[in-house]
Coordinates of C-alpha atoms in Angstrom, one line a residue:
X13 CA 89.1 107.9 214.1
X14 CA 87.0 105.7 216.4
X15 CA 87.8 102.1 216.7
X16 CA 85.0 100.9 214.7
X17 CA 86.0 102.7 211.8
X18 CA 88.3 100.7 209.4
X19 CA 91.2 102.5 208.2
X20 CA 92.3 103.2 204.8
X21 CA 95.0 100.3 204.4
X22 CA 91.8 97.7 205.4
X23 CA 89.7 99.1 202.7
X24 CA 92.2 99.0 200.0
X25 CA 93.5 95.9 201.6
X26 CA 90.0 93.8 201.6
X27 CA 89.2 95.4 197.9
X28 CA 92.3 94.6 196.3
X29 CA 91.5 90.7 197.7
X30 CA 88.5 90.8 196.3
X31 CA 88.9 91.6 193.1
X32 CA 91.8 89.6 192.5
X33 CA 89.4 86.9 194.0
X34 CA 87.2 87.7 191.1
X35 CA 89.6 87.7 188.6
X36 CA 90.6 84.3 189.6
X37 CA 87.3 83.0 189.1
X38 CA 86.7 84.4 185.9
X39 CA 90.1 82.8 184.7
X40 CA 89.4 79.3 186.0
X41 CA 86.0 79.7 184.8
X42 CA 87.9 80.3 181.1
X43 CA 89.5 77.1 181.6
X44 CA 87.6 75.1 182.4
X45 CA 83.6 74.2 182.3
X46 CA 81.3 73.1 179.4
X47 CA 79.3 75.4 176.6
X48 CA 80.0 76.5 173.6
X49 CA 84.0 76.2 173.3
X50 CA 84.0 72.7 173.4
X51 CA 85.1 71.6 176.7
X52 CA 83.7 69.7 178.6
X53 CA 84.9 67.8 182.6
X54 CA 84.4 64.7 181.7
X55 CA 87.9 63.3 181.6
X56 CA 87.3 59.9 182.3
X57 CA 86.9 56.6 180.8
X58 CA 85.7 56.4 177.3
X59 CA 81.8 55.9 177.0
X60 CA 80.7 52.3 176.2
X61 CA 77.9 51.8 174.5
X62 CA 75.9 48.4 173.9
X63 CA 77.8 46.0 171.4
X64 CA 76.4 46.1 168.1
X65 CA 75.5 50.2 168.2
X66 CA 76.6 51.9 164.9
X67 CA 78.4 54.8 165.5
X68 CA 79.5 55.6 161.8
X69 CA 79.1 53.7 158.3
X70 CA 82.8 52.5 157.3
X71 CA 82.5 54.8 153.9
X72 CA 81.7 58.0 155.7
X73 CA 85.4 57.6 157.2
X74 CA 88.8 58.3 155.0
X75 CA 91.2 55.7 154.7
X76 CA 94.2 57.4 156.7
X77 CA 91.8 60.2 158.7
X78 CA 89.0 60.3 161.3
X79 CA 85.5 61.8 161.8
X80 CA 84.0 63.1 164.9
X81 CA 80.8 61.1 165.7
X82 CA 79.0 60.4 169.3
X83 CA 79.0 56.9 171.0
X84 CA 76.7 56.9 173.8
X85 CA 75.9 60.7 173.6
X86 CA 79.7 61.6 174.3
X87 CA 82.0 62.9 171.6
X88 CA 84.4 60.4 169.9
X89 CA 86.8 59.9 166.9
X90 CA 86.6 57.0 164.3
X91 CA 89.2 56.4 162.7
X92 CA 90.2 54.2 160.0
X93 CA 93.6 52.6 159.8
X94 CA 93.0 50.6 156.6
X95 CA 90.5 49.7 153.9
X96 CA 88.6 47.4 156.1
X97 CA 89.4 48.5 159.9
X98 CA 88.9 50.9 162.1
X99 CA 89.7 52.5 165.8
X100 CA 87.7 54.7 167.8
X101 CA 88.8 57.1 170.7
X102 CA 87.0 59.1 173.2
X103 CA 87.1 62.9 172.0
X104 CA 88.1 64.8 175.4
X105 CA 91.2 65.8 175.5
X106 CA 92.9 64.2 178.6
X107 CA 94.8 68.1 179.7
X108 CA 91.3 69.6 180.4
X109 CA 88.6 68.1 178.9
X110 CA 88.0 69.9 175.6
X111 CA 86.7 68.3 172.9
X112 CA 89.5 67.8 170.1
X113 CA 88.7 67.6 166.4
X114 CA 90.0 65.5 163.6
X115 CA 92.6 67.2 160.9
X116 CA 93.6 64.5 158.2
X117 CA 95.9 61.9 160.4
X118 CA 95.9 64.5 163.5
X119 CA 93.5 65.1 166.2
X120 CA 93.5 68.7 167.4
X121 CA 92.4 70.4 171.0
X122 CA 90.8 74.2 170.1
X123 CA 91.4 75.0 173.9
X124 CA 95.7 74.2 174.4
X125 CA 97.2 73.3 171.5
X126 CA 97.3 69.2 172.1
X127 CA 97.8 66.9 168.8
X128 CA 97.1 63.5 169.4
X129 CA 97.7 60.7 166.4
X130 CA 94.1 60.0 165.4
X131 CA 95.3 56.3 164.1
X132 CA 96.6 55.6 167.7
X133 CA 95.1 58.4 169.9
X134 CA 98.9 58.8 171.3
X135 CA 100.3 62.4 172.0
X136 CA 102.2 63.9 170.0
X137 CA 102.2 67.3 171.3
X138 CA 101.0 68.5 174.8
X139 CA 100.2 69.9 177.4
X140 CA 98.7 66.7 177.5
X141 CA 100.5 63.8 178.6
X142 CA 97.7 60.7 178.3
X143 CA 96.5 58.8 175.3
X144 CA 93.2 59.4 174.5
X145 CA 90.7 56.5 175.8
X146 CA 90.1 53.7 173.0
X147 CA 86.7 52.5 172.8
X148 CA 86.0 49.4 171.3
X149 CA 84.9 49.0 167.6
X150 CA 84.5 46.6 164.9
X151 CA 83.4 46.2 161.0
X152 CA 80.6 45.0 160.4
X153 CA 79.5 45.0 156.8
X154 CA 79.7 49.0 156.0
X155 CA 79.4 50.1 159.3
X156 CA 81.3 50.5 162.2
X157 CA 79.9 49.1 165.7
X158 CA 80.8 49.5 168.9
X159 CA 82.5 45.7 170.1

């Protein structure tokens, strides 16, 4: 062998670090960026919107459970506490930035298993560790409105 000529341990070397280079890339990319499984990076603080913006009509949310809706083009969760009130959250799970979905009282993430309290937003079972943002609402006549 001449010099210039790499030897077998620095080809299977330099292969072996590139595919597991590739494989790491393809597992973060799993984990992490936007399309269709919901996700999304935008993990921080809950979208405002103008005051007054409807975002969902009071009747269109069960007393007791939540409904996905959008406040300023970001996905969020209306809930309603009562008969006459009502809470919104931001919808991103705070582990990695999935979008969670309402299930009766219960928020779920489709990406790591996280159940947040839709009344309250709180955790209730991780990986995440946060609340979910609040964004501020309000009644007014049937509808709810960003505050």
């Amino acid at each position: 062998m001449t010099a210039h000529s790499p030897t077998r341990r620095a080809v299977l070397t330099t292969g072996v670090a590139v595919a597991g280079a590739a494989a790491g890339s393809v597992a973060l990319a799993a984990c992490g960026s936007g399309g269709s499984s919901g996700s999304s990076q935008n993990t921080g603080p809950a979208p405002a919107a103008p005051p007054g913006t409807t975002i969902a009509a009071l009747a269109d949310v069960p007393v007791g459970g939540a409904k996905s809706v959008e406040v300023d083009g970001q996905p969020a969760i209306v809930s309603r506490p009562s008969g006459t009130t009502a809470v919104c959250f931001s919808a991103i799970c705070t582990h990695q930035g999935c979008t969670v979905a309402p299930e009766g009282a219960k928020l779920h993430c489709p990406c790591h298993g996280s159940t947040y309290d839709a009344l309250t937003g709180a955790v209730e079972k991780g990986p995440a560790q946060r609340a979910l943002p609040p964004i501020a609402v309000k009644v007014d006549g049937g509808n709810v409105v960003t505050a």
